[in-house]
mmCIF file with all atom_site columns, C-alpha atoms in Angstrom:
data_model
loop_
_atom_site.group_PDB
_atom_site.id
_atom_site.type_symbol
_atom_site.label_atom_id
_atom_site.label_alt_id
_atom_site.label_comp_id
_atom_site.label_asym_id
_atom_site.label_entity_id
_atom_site.label_seq_id
_atom_site.pdbx_PDB_ins_code
_atom_site.Cartn_x
_atom_site.Cartn_y
_atom_site.Cartn_z
_atom_site.occupancy
_atom_site.B_iso_or_equiv
_atom_site.pdbx_formal_charge
_atom_site.auth_seq_id
_atom_site.auth_comp_id
_atom_site.auth_asym_id
_atom_site.auth_atom_id
_atom_site.pdbx_PDB_model_num
ATOM 1   C CA . UNK A 1 1   ? 29.462 -99.610  126.786 1.00 96.00 ? 4   UNK A CA 1
ATOM 2   C CA . UNK A 1 2   ? 30.837 -96.979  128.977 1.00 97.00 ? 5   UNK A CA 1
ATOM 3   C CA . UNK A 1 3   ? 31.447 -94.079  126.721 1.00 98.00 ? 6   UNK A CA 1
ATOM 4   C CA . UNK A 1 4   ? 32.708 -90.139  127.246 1.00 98.00 ? 7   UNK A CA 1
ATOM 5   C CA . UNK A 1 5   ? 31.787 -88.225  123.947 1.00 98.00 ? 8   UNK A CA 1
ATOM 6   C CA . UNK A 1 6   ? 33.436 -84.964  123.826 1.00 98.00 ? 9   UNK A CA 1
ATOM 7   C CA . UNK A 1 7   ? 31.810 -81.705  121.912 1.00 98.00 ? 10  UNK A CA 1
ATOM 8   C CA . UNK A 1 8   ? 32.364 -78.121  121.645 1.00 98.00 ? 11  UNK A CA 1
ATOM 9   C CA . UNK A 1 9   ? 35.340 -77.496  120.094 1.00 97.00 ? 12  UNK A CA 1
ATOM 10  C CA . UNK A 1 10  ? 36.395 -74.992  117.478 1.00 97.00 ? 13  UNK A CA 1
ATOM 11  C CA . UNK A 1 11  ? 38.127 -72.035  116.041 1.00 97.00 ? 14  UNK A CA 1
ATOM 12  C CA . UNK A 1 12  ? 38.278 -68.472  117.813 1.00 96.00 ? 15  UNK A CA 1
ATOM 13  C CA . UNK A 1 13  ? 40.299 -65.918  118.471 1.00 97.00 ? 16  UNK A CA 1
ATOM 14  C CA . UNK A 1 14  ? 42.842 -64.565  121.591 1.00 97.00 ? 17  UNK A CA 1
ATOM 15  C CA . UNK A 1 15  ? 40.823 -63.408  124.202 1.00 97.00 ? 18  UNK A CA 1
ATOM 16  C CA . UNK A 1 16  ? 37.262 -65.480  123.390 1.00 97.00 ? 19  UNK A CA 1
ATOM 17  C CA . UNK A 1 17  ? 35.426 -67.773  125.375 1.00 98.00 ? 20  UNK A CA 1
ATOM 18  C CA . UNK A 1 18  ? 34.342 -71.661  124.608 1.00 98.00 ? 21  UNK A CA 1
ATOM 19  C CA . UNK A 1 19  ? 32.121 -74.161  126.476 1.00 98.00 ? 22  UNK A CA 1
ATOM 20  C CA . UNK A 1 20  ? 33.356 -78.021  126.032 1.00 98.00 ? 23  UNK A CA 1
ATOM 21  C CA . UNK A 1 21  ? 30.814 -80.746  126.900 1.00 98.00 ? 24  UNK A CA 1
ATOM 22  C CA . UNK A 1 22  ? 31.719 -84.337  127.373 1.00 98.00 ? 25  UNK A CA 1
ATOM 23  C CA . UNK A 1 23  ? 28.494 -86.730  127.562 1.00 98.00 ? 26  UNK A CA 1
ATOM 24  C CA . UNK A 1 24  ? 29.333 -89.862  129.537 1.00 98.00 ? 27  UNK A CA 1
ATOM 25  C CA . UNK A 1 25  ? 26.980 -93.483  129.122 1.00 98.00 ? 28  UNK A CA 1
ATOM 26  C CA . UNK A 1 26  ? 27.129 -96.499  130.598 1.00 98.00 ? 29  UNK A CA 1
ATOM 27  C CA . UNK A 1 27  ? 28.283 -95.984  133.955 1.00 98.00 ? 30  UNK A CA 1
ATOM 28  C CA . UNK A 1 28  ? 27.333 -94.082  136.958 1.00 98.00 ? 31  UNK A CA 1
ATOM 29  C CA . UNK A 1 29  ? 28.095 -90.800  136.215 1.00 98.00 ? 32  UNK A CA 1
ATOM 30  C CA . UNK A 1 30  ? 27.780 -88.868  139.607 1.00 98.00 ? 33  UNK A CA 1
ATOM 31  C CA . UNK A 1 31  ? 30.091 -91.360  141.328 1.00 97.00 ? 34  UNK A CA 1
ATOM 32  C CA . UNK A 1 32  ? 33.278 -90.805  139.523 1.00 98.00 ? 35  UNK A CA 1
ATOM 33  C CA . UNK A 1 33  ? 35.482 -88.070  139.574 1.00 97.00 ? 36  UNK A CA 1
ATOM 34  C CA . UNK A 1 34  ? 36.179 -86.572  135.867 1.00 98.00 ? 37  UNK A CA 1
ATOM 35  C CA . UNK A 1 35  ? 38.966 -84.507  134.463 1.00 98.00 ? 38  UNK A CA 1
ATOM 36  C CA . UNK A 1 36  ? 39.917 -82.444  131.173 1.00 98.00 ? 39  UNK A CA 1
ATOM 37  C CA . UNK A 1 37  ? 43.588 -83.376  129.750 1.00 98.00 ? 40  UNK A CA 1
ATOM 38  C CA . UNK A 1 38  ? 44.273 -81.673  126.579 1.00 98.00 ? 41  UNK A CA 1
ATOM 39  C CA . UNK A 1 39  ? 47.303 -82.599  123.897 1.00 98.00 ? 42  UNK A CA 1
ATOM 40  C CA . UNK A 1 40  ? 49.120 -79.833  121.728 1.00 98.00 ? 43  UNK A CA 1
ATOM 41  C CA . UNK A 1 41  ? 49.794 -81.227  118.316 1.00 97.00 ? 44  UNK A CA 1
ATOM 42  C CA . UNK A 1 42  ? 52.881 -83.106  118.510 1.00 96.00 ? 45  UNK A CA 1
ATOM 43  C CA . UNK A 1 43  ? 53.539 -82.594  122.409 1.00 98.00 ? 46  UNK A CA 1
ATOM 44  C CA . UNK A 1 44  ? 52.462 -84.241  125.172 1.00 98.00 ? 47  UNK A CA 1
ATOM 45  C CA . UNK A 1 45  ? 49.695 -85.020  127.949 1.00 98.00 ? 48  UNK A CA 1
ATOM 46  C CA . UNK A 1 46  ? 48.577 -81.746  130.090 1.00 98.00 ? 49  UNK A CA 1
ATOM 47  C CA . UNK A 1 47  ? 46.288 -82.561  133.032 1.00 98.00 ? 50  UNK A CA 1
ATOM 48  C CA . UNK A 1 48  ? 44.200 -79.528  132.695 1.00 98.00 ? 51  UNK A CA 1
ATOM 49  C CA . UNK A 1 49  ? 41.255 -79.736  135.439 1.00 98.00 ? 52  UNK A CA 1
ATOM 50  C CA . UNK A 1 50  ? 39.581 -82.081  137.542 1.00 98.00 ? 53  UNK A CA 1
ATOM 51  C CA . UNK A 1 51  ? 36.427 -82.226  139.811 1.00 98.00 ? 54  UNK A CA 1
ATOM 52  C CA . UNK A 1 52  ? 35.297 -84.784  142.605 1.00 97.00 ? 55  UNK A CA 1
ATOM 53  C CA . UNK A 1 53  ? 31.861 -86.282  143.350 1.00 97.00 ? 56  UNK A CA 1
ATOM 54  C CA . UNK A 1 54  ? 31.050 -83.630  145.883 1.00 97.00 ? 57  UNK A CA 1
ATOM 55  C CA . UNK A 1 55  ? 31.650 -81.159  142.962 1.00 97.00 ? 58  UNK A CA 1
ATOM 56  C CA . UNK A 1 56  ? 34.929 -79.809  144.035 1.00 98.00 ? 59  UNK A CA 1
ATOM 57  C CA . UNK A 1 57  ? 36.965 -78.087  141.188 1.00 98.00 ? 60  UNK A CA 1
ATOM 58  C CA . UNK A 1 58  ? 40.911 -78.538  141.147 1.00 98.00 ? 61  UNK A CA 1
ATOM 59  C CA . UNK A 1 59  ? 42.748 -76.621  138.194 1.00 98.00 ? 62  UNK A CA 1
ATOM 60  C CA . UNK A 1 60  ? 46.436 -76.586  136.741 1.00 98.00 ? 63  UNK A CA 1
ATOM 61  C CA . UNK A 1 61  ? 48.425 -73.278  136.839 1.00 97.00 ? 64  UNK A CA 1
ATOM 62  C CA . UNK A 1 62  ? 48.218 -72.732  133.709 1.00 97.00 ? 65  UNK A CA 1
ATOM 63  C CA . UNK A 1 63  ? 44.234 -72.227  133.241 1.00 98.00 ? 66  UNK A CA 1
ATOM 64  C CA . UNK A 1 64  ? 43.174 -71.637  136.765 1.00 98.00 ? 67  UNK A CA 1
ATOM 65  C CA . UNK A 1 65  ? 41.458 -68.417  136.866 1.00 98.00 ? 68  UNK A CA 1
ATOM 66  C CA . UNK A 1 66  ? 40.468 -68.545  133.098 1.00 98.00 ? 69  UNK A CA 1
ATOM 67  C CA . UNK A 1 67  ? 39.016 -72.249  133.364 1.00 98.00 ? 70  UNK A CA 1
ATOM 68  C CA . UNK A 1 68  ? 35.879 -73.475  135.165 1.00 98.00 ? 71  UNK A CA 1
ATOM 69  C CA . UNK A 1 69  ? 35.036 -77.204  135.362 1.00 98.00 ? 72  UNK A CA 1
ATOM 70  C CA . UNK A 1 70  ? 31.607 -78.552  136.227 1.00 98.00 ? 73  UNK A CA 1
ATOM 71  C CA . UNK A 1 71  ? 29.019 -81.413  135.910 1.00 98.00 ? 74  UNK A CA 1
ATOM 72  C CA . UNK A 1 72  ? 25.448 -81.989  135.775 1.00 98.00 ? 75  UNK A CA 1
ATOM 73  C CA . UNK A 1 73  ? 24.913 -85.454  137.573 1.00 98.00 ? 76  UNK A CA 1
ATOM 74  C CA . UNK A 1 74  ? 21.385 -85.431  136.056 1.00 98.00 ? 77  UNK A CA 1
ATOM 75  C CA . UNK A 1 75  ? 22.339 -85.063  132.095 1.00 98.00 ? 78  UNK A CA 1
ATOM 76  C CA . UNK A 1 76  ? 25.555 -87.309  133.027 1.00 98.00 ? 79  UNK A CA 1
ATOM 77  C CA . UNK A 1 77  ? 27.679 -84.177  131.509 1.00 98.00 ? 80  UNK A CA 1
ATOM 78  C CA . UNK A 1 78  ? 30.472 -82.965  132.186 1.00 98.00 ? 81  UNK A CA 1
ATOM 79  C CA . UNK A 1 79  ? 31.774 -78.839  130.740 1.00 98.00 ? 82  UNK A CA 1
ATOM 80  C CA . UNK A 1 80  ? 34.659 -77.195  130.806 1.00 98.00 ? 83  UNK A CA 1
ATOM 81  C CA . UNK A 1 81  ? 33.999 -73.211  130.457 1.00 98.00 ? 84  UNK A CA 1
ATOM 82  C CA . UNK A 1 82  ? 37.124 -71.691  128.653 1.00 98.00 ? 85  UNK A CA 1
ATOM 83  C CA . UNK A 1 83  ? 37.498 -68.119  129.216 1.00 98.00 ? 86  UNK A CA 1
ATOM 84  C CA . UNK A 1 84  ? 40.499 -65.441  128.236 1.00 98.00 ? 87  UNK A CA 1
ATOM 85  C CA . UNK A 1 85  ? 41.573 -67.945  125.787 1.00 98.00 ? 88  UNK A CA 1
ATOM 86  C CA . UNK A 1 86  ? 45.242 -67.631  124.258 1.00 98.00 ? 89  UNK A CA 1
ATOM 87  C CA . UNK A 1 87  ? 47.267 -69.453  121.422 1.00 98.00 ? 90  UNK A CA 1
ATOM 88  C CA . UNK A 1 88  ? 48.503 -71.747  124.032 1.00 98.00 ? 91  UNK A CA 1
ATOM 89  C CA . UNK A 1 89  ? 45.355 -73.385  124.894 1.00 98.00 ? 92  UNK A CA 1
ATOM 90  C CA . UNK A 1 90  ? 45.047 -74.823  121.548 1.00 98.00 ? 93  UNK A CA 1
ATOM 91  C CA . UNK A 1 91  ? 44.590 -78.233  121.917 1.00 98.00 ? 94  UNK A CA 1
ATOM 92  C CA . UNK A 1 92  ? 42.439 -81.461  121.455 1.00 98.00 ? 95  UNK A CA 1
ATOM 93  C CA . UNK A 1 93  ? 40.712 -81.676  124.509 1.00 98.00 ? 96  UNK A CA 1
ATOM 94  C CA . UNK A 1 94  ? 40.145 -85.386  126.037 1.00 98.00 ? 97  UNK A CA 1
ATOM 95  C CA . UNK A 1 95  ? 37.197 -86.059  129.137 1.00 98.00 ? 98  UNK A CA 1
ATOM 96  C CA . UNK A 1 96  ? 38.632 -88.845  131.527 1.00 98.00 ? 99  UNK A CA 1
ATOM 97  C CA . UNK A 1 97  ? 36.877 -90.686  134.047 1.00 98.00 ? 100 UNK A CA 1
ATOM 98  C CA . UNK A 1 98  ? 38.848 -90.520  137.643 1.00 97.00 ? 101 UNK A CA 1
ATOM 99  C CA . UNK A 1 99  ? 39.197 -93.539  140.065 1.00 92.00 ? 102 UNK A CA 1
ATOM 100 C CA . UNK A 1 100 ? 41.887 -92.144  142.983 1.00 90.00 ? 103 UNK A CA 1
ATOM 101 C CA . UNK A 1 101 ? 43.003 -89.853  140.025 1.00 93.00 ? 104 UNK A CA 1
ATOM 102 C CA . UNK A 1 102 ? 43.299 -92.901  138.020 1.00 96.00 ? 105 UNK A CA 1
ATOM 103 C CA . UNK A 1 103 ? 41.752 -92.174  134.361 1.00 98.00 ? 106 UNK A CA 1
ATOM 104 C CA . UNK A 1 104 ? 40.282 -95.573  133.132 1.00 97.00 ? 107 UNK A CA 1
ATOM 105 C CA . UNK A 1 105 ? 37.906 -94.051  130.187 1.00 98.00 ? 108 UNK A CA 1
ATOM 106 C CA . UNK A 1 106 ? 39.145 -91.610  127.922 1.00 98.00 ? 109 UNK A CA 1
ATOM 107 C CA . UNK A 1 107 ? 36.692 -90.036  125.204 1.00 98.00 ? 110 UNK A CA 1
ATOM 108 C CA . UNK A 1 108 ? 38.138 -89.503  121.422 1.00 98.00 ? 111 UNK A CA 1
ATOM 109 C CA . UNK A 1 109 ? 38.556 -85.518  122.590 1.00 98.00 ? 112 UNK A CA 1
ATOM 110 C CA . UNK A 1 110 ? 37.794 -82.279  120.677 1.00 98.00 ? 113 UNK A CA 1
ATOM 111 C CA . UNK A 1 111 ? 39.896 -79.697  118.928 1.00 98.00 ? 114 UNK A CA 1
ATOM 112 C CA . UNK A 1 112 ? 40.319 -76.084  120.170 1.00 98.00 ? 115 UNK A CA 1
ATOM 113 C CA . UNK A 1 113 ? 42.333 -73.836  118.209 1.00 98.00 ? 116 UNK A CA 1
ATOM 114 C CA . UNK A 1 114 ? 42.950 -70.258  119.303 1.00 98.00 ? 117 UNK A CA 1
ATOM 115 C CA . UNK A 1 115 ? 44.132 -68.212  116.756 1.00 97.00 ? 118 UNK A CA 1
ATOM 116 C CA . UNK A 1 116 ? 43.699 -64.785  115.089 1.00 94.00 ? 119 UNK A CA 1
ATOM 117 C CA . UNK B 2 1   ? 53.692 -78.878  141.904 1.00 97.00 ? 8   UNK B CA 1
ATOM 118 C CA . UNK B 2 2   ? 55.261 -82.571  141.008 1.00 98.00 ? 9   UNK B CA 1
ATOM 119 C CA . UNK B 2 3   ? 57.496 -83.255  138.079 1.00 98.00 ? 10  UNK B CA 1
ATOM 120 C CA . UNK B 2 4   ? 57.499 -86.639  135.852 1.00 98.00 ? 11  UNK B CA 1
ATOM 121 C CA . UNK B 2 5   ? 60.558 -87.001  133.739 1.00 98.00 ? 12  UNK B CA 1
ATOM 122 C CA . UNK B 2 6   ? 60.586 -90.016  131.436 1.00 98.00 ? 13  UNK B CA 1
ATOM 123 C CA . UNK B 2 7   ? 63.251 -91.562  129.678 1.00 98.00 ? 14  UNK B CA 1
ATOM 124 C CA . UNK B 2 8   ? 64.316 -92.118  126.998 1.00 98.00 ? 15  UNK B CA 1
ATOM 125 C CA . UNK B 2 9   ? 62.275 -89.905  124.956 1.00 98.00 ? 16  UNK B CA 1
ATOM 126 C CA . UNK B 2 10  ? 62.201 -92.405  121.978 1.00 98.00 ? 17  UNK B CA 1
ATOM 127 C CA . UNK B 2 11  ? 63.844 -95.750  121.186 1.00 97.00 ? 18  UNK B CA 1
ATOM 128 C CA . UNK B 2 12  ? 63.424 -98.090  118.424 1.00 97.00 ? 19  UNK B CA 1
ATOM 129 C CA . UNK B 2 13  ? 62.816 -101.523 118.845 1.00 96.00 ? 20  UNK B CA 1
ATOM 130 C CA . UNK B 2 14  ? 62.210 -104.880 117.058 1.00 95.00 ? 21  UNK B CA 1
ATOM 131 C CA . UNK B 2 15  ? 60.072 -107.164 117.295 1.00 96.00 ? 22  UNK B CA 1
ATOM 132 C CA . UNK B 2 16  ? 60.251 -109.798 120.536 1.00 96.00 ? 23  UNK B CA 1
ATOM 133 C CA . UNK B 2 17  ? 62.896 -107.445 122.062 1.00 97.00 ? 24  UNK B CA 1
ATOM 134 C CA . UNK B 2 18  ? 62.614 -106.592 125.865 1.00 98.00 ? 25  UNK B CA 1
ATOM 135 C CA . UNK B 2 19  ? 61.497 -102.799 126.682 1.00 97.00 ? 26  UNK B CA 1
ATOM 136 C CA . UNK B 2 20  ? 62.298 -100.897 129.319 1.00 98.00 ? 27  UNK B CA 1
ATOM 137 C CA . UNK B 2 21  ? 60.727 -97.107  130.072 1.00 98.00 ? 28  UNK B CA 1
ATOM 138 C CA . UNK B 2 22  ? 61.497 -95.227  132.877 1.00 98.00 ? 29  UNK B CA 1
ATOM 139 C CA . UNK B 2 23  ? 59.870 -92.355  134.729 1.00 98.00 ? 30  UNK B CA 1
ATOM 140 C CA . UNK B 2 24  ? 61.127 -90.523  137.855 1.00 98.00 ? 31  UNK B CA 1
ATOM 141 C CA . UNK B 2 25  ? 59.371 -88.124  140.152 1.00 98.00 ? 32  UNK B CA 1
ATOM 142 C CA . UNK B 2 26  ? 60.542 -84.896  141.585 1.00 98.00 ? 33  UNK B CA 1
ATOM 143 C CA . UNK B 2 27  ? 59.672 -85.966  144.760 1.00 98.00 ? 34  UNK B CA 1
ATOM 144 C CA . UNK B 2 28  ? 58.349 -89.213  146.665 1.00 98.00 ? 35  UNK B CA 1
ATOM 145 C CA . UNK B 2 29  ? 54.760 -90.085  145.659 1.00 98.00 ? 36  UNK B CA 1
ATOM 146 C CA . UNK B 2 30  ? 54.410 -93.934  147.057 1.00 97.00 ? 37  UNK B CA 1
ATOM 147 C CA . UNK B 2 31  ? 52.965 -96.216  144.420 1.00 98.00 ? 38  UNK B CA 1
ATOM 148 C CA . UNK B 2 32  ? 50.472 -93.260  142.966 1.00 98.00 ? 39  UNK B CA 1
ATOM 149 C CA . UNK B 2 33  ? 52.111 -94.268  139.638 1.00 98.00 ? 40  UNK B CA 1
ATOM 150 C CA . UNK B 2 34  ? 49.977 -94.916  136.217 1.00 98.00 ? 41  UNK B CA 1
ATOM 151 C CA . UNK B 2 35  ? 51.356 -95.873  132.793 1.00 98.00 ? 42  UNK B CA 1
ATOM 152 C CA . UNK B 2 36  ? 49.148 -95.060  129.461 1.00 98.00 ? 43  UNK B CA 1
ATOM 153 C CA . UNK B 2 37  ? 49.604 -96.156  125.830 1.00 98.00 ? 44  UNK B CA 1
ATOM 154 C CA . UNK B 2 38  ? 48.700 -93.614  122.983 1.00 98.00 ? 45  UNK B CA 1
ATOM 155 C CA . UNK B 2 39  ? 48.587 -94.689  119.387 1.00 98.00 ? 46  UNK B CA 1
ATOM 156 C CA . UNK B 2 40  ? 48.822 -92.066  116.859 1.00 96.00 ? 47  UNK B CA 1
ATOM 157 C CA . UNK B 2 41  ? 45.659 -90.043  116.134 1.00 96.00 ? 48  UNK B CA 1
ATOM 158 C CA . UNK B 2 42  ? 44.009 -91.937  118.920 1.00 98.00 ? 49  UNK B CA 1
ATOM 159 C CA . UNK B 2 43  ? 42.978 -91.376  122.941 1.00 98.00 ? 50  UNK B CA 1
ATOM 160 C CA . UNK B 2 44  ? 45.323 -92.521  125.691 1.00 98.00 ? 51  UNK B CA 1
ATOM 161 C CA . UNK B 2 45  ? 44.532 -96.204  127.285 1.00 98.00 ? 52  UNK B CA 1
ATOM 162 C CA . UNK B 2 46  ? 45.426 -97.008  131.083 1.00 98.00 ? 53  UNK B CA 1
ATOM 163 C CA . UNK B 2 47  ? 47.945 -99.735  130.803 1.00 98.00 ? 54  UNK B CA 1
ATOM 164 C CA . UNK B 2 48  ? 49.008 -100.154 134.581 1.00 98.00 ? 55  UNK B CA 1
ATOM 165 C CA . UNK B 2 49  ? 47.912 -98.133  137.709 1.00 98.00 ? 56  UNK B CA 1
ATOM 166 C CA . UNK B 2 50  ? 49.211 -98.307  140.822 1.00 98.00 ? 57  UNK B CA 1
ATOM 167 C CA . UNK B 2 51  ? 52.869 -98.840  139.405 1.00 98.00 ? 58  UNK B CA 1
ATOM 168 C CA . UNK B 2 52  ? 51.893 -102.231 138.978 1.00 97.00 ? 59  UNK B CA 1
ATOM 169 C CA . UNK B 2 53  ? 48.363 -103.274 138.594 1.00 97.00 ? 60  UNK B CA 1
ATOM 170 C CA . UNK B 2 54  ? 46.976 -104.472 135.467 1.00 93.00 ? 61  UNK B CA 1
ATOM 171 C CA . UNK B 2 55  ? 44.175 -102.557 134.220 1.00 95.00 ? 62  UNK B CA 1
ATOM 172 C CA . UNK B 2 56  ? 41.593 -105.396 132.689 1.00 94.00 ? 63  UNK B CA 1
ATOM 173 C CA . UNK B 2 57  ? 42.393 -106.638 129.174 1.00 94.00 ? 64  UNK B CA 1
ATOM 174 C CA . UNK B 2 58  ? 45.949 -105.592 129.148 1.00 96.00 ? 65  UNK B CA 1
ATOM 175 C CA . UNK B 2 59  ? 48.363 -108.269 128.228 1.00 96.00 ? 66  UNK B CA 1
ATOM 176 C CA . UNK B 2 60  ? 50.622 -109.750 130.504 1.00 95.00 ? 67  UNK B CA 1
ATOM 177 C CA . UNK B 2 61  ? 53.670 -108.952 128.352 1.00 97.00 ? 68  UNK B CA 1
ATOM 178 C CA . UNK B 2 62  ? 52.937 -105.419 130.266 1.00 97.00 ? 69  UNK B CA 1
ATOM 179 C CA . UNK B 2 63  ? 54.511 -104.815 133.460 1.00 97.00 ? 70  UNK B CA 1
ATOM 180 C CA . UNK B 2 64  ? 55.224 -102.088 135.618 1.00 98.00 ? 71  UNK B CA 1
ATOM 181 C CA . UNK B 2 65  ? 57.420 -102.010 139.186 1.00 98.00 ? 72  UNK B CA 1
ATOM 182 C CA . UNK B 2 66  ? 58.649 -99.210  141.313 1.00 98.00 ? 73  UNK B CA 1
ATOM 183 C CA . UNK B 2 67  ? 57.942 -97.110  144.601 1.00 98.00 ? 74  UNK B CA 1
ATOM 184 C CA . UNK B 2 68  ? 58.987 -93.461  145.845 1.00 98.00 ? 75  UNK B CA 1
ATOM 185 C CA . UNK B 2 69  ? 60.394 -91.958  142.792 1.00 98.00 ? 76  UNK B CA 1
ATOM 186 C CA . UNK B 2 70  ? 61.611 -94.224  140.322 1.00 98.00 ? 77  UNK B CA 1
ATOM 187 C CA . UNK B 2 71  ? 59.314 -96.918  138.405 1.00 98.00 ? 78  UNK B CA 1
ATOM 188 C CA . UNK B 2 72  ? 59.537 -98.605  135.099 1.00 98.00 ? 79  UNK B CA 1
ATOM 189 C CA . UNK B 2 73  ? 57.502 -99.919  132.645 1.00 98.00 ? 80  UNK B CA 1
ATOM 190 C CA . UNK B 2 74  ? 58.828 -103.492 130.797 1.00 98.00 ? 81  UNK B CA 1
ATOM 191 C CA . UNK B 2 75  ? 57.578 -104.656 127.399 1.00 97.00 ? 82  UNK B CA 1
ATOM 192 C CA . UNK B 2 76  ? 58.501 -108.466 127.838 1.00 95.00 ? 83  UNK B CA 1
ATOM 193 C CA . UNK B 2 77  ? 58.458 -109.418 124.139 1.00 94.00 ? 84  UNK B CA 1
ATOM 194 C CA . UNK B 2 78  ? 57.931 -106.328 121.507 1.00 96.00 ? 85  UNK B CA 1
ATOM 195 C CA . UNK B 2 79  ? 54.278 -106.810 119.599 1.00 96.00 ? 86  UNK B CA 1
ATOM 196 C CA . UNK B 2 80  ? 53.419 -105.133 116.345 1.00 94.00 ? 87  UNK B CA 1
ATOM 197 C CA . UNK B 2 81  ? 50.489 -103.462 118.311 1.00 95.00 ? 88  UNK B CA 1
ATOM 198 C CA . UNK B 2 82  ? 52.477 -101.987 120.943 1.00 96.00 ? 89  UNK B CA 1
ATOM 199 C CA . UNK B 2 83  ? 54.328 -99.650  118.399 1.00 94.00 ? 90  UNK B CA 1
ATOM 200 C CA . UNK B 2 84  ? 52.890 -95.880  120.423 1.00 97.00 ? 91  UNK B CA 1
ATOM 201 C CA . UNK B 2 85  ? 54.085 -93.743  123.080 1.00 98.00 ? 92  UNK B CA 1
ATOM 202 C CA . UNK B 2 86  ? 53.745 -93.775  126.580 1.00 98.00 ? 93  UNK B CA 1
ATOM 203 C CA . UNK B 2 87  ? 53.409 -91.723  129.078 1.00 98.00 ? 94  UNK B CA 1
ATOM 204 C CA . UNK B 2 88  ? 53.303 -91.708  133.181 1.00 98.00 ? 95  UNK B CA 1
ATOM 205 C CA . UNK B 2 89  ? 51.454 -90.105  135.230 1.00 98.00 ? 96  UNK B CA 1
ATOM 206 C CA . UNK B 2 90  ? 51.454 -89.445  139.219 1.00 98.00 ? 97  UNK B CA 1
ATOM 207 C CA . UNK B 2 91  ? 48.231 -89.187  140.774 1.00 98.00 ? 98  UNK B CA 1
ATOM 208 C CA . UNK B 2 92  ? 49.891 -88.312  144.264 1.00 97.00 ? 99  UNK B CA 1
ATOM 209 C CA . UNK B 2 93  ? 48.555 -84.991  144.265 1.00 97.00 ? 100 UNK B CA 1
ATOM 210 C CA . UNK B 2 94  ? 46.999 -82.066  142.386 1.00 96.00 ? 101 UNK B CA 1
ATOM 211 C CA . UNK B 2 95  ? 48.310 -80.535  140.052 1.00 97.00 ? 102 UNK B CA 1
ATOM 212 C CA . UNK B 2 96  ? 48.184 -84.176  138.665 1.00 98.00 ? 103 UNK B CA 1
ATOM 213 C CA . UNK B 2 97  ? 51.165 -84.428  136.043 1.00 98.00 ? 104 UNK B CA 1
ATOM 214 C CA . UNK B 2 98  ? 52.328 -86.550  133.246 1.00 98.00 ? 105 UNK B CA 1
ATOM 215 C CA . UNK B 2 99  ? 55.713 -87.643  131.957 1.00 98.00 ? 106 UNK B CA 1
ATOM 216 C CA . UNK B 2 100 ? 57.129 -86.397  128.800 1.00 98.00 ? 107 UNK B CA 1
ATOM 217 C CA . UNK B 2 101 ? 56.229 -89.176  126.807 1.00 98.00 ? 108 UNK B CA 1
ATOM 218 C CA . UNK B 2 102 ? 58.434 -92.368  125.450 1.00 98.00 ? 109 UNK B CA 1
ATOM 219 C CA . UNK B 2 103 ? 57.964 -92.640  121.574 1.00 98.00 ? 110 UNK B CA 1
ATOM 220 C CA . UNK B 2 104 ? 58.434 -96.383  120.977 1.00 98.00 ? 111 UNK B CA 1
ATOM 221 C CA . UNK B 2 105 ? 59.414 -97.025  117.113 1.00 96.00 ? 112 UNK B CA 1
ATOM 222 C CA . UNK B 2 106 ? 60.068 -99.749  114.421 1.00 87.00 ? 113 UNK B CA 1
ATOM 223 C CA . UNK B 2 107 ? 63.841 -100.543 114.100 1.00 87.00 ? 114 UNK B CA 1
#
């Protein structure tokens, strides 16, 4: 079964850092692009970042310079290092498998709350 | 950056109705348009990619059309399990972007 499982969410103060992980199974992880998408409570979907099979990263303007995406193919894992966190980063963070920037498999999400 | 605008933002419909949701891109994206369904508290699910291609397992009552800047998602006969929020997404260029969503509610 193709599956993505996010972890690492939590509650932290503004200015803090957090690292999200996404464990992939059931498919050849190294052959797919991977994405992070977030959703604030009651709001729409917002694309955050992607990494292609060559390891090239892409970011939305709202997180560029603060978030770092990476992957470890040997561990079938995707990561999102989030620094200088703000209240506006509070959301459920989903990882998704991508093919030509179409997100065909999604995890259940992990919740990040940034609050003082 | 490409902006995606969906309309309406919400609608009320009855089981059996035909439902149409539109999505407009701020510039031409050819056919690089995808539709997702999200039920309350769940992750999004891919319905249609490349404007009109069905994802495996998606019922045939869902269909997509359009190219360039204007796109449509149609549900030919609304079923109880279709009440959800629908999002369009452009996959033409980064930063990728989603429409604001259309919530389909029971009338």
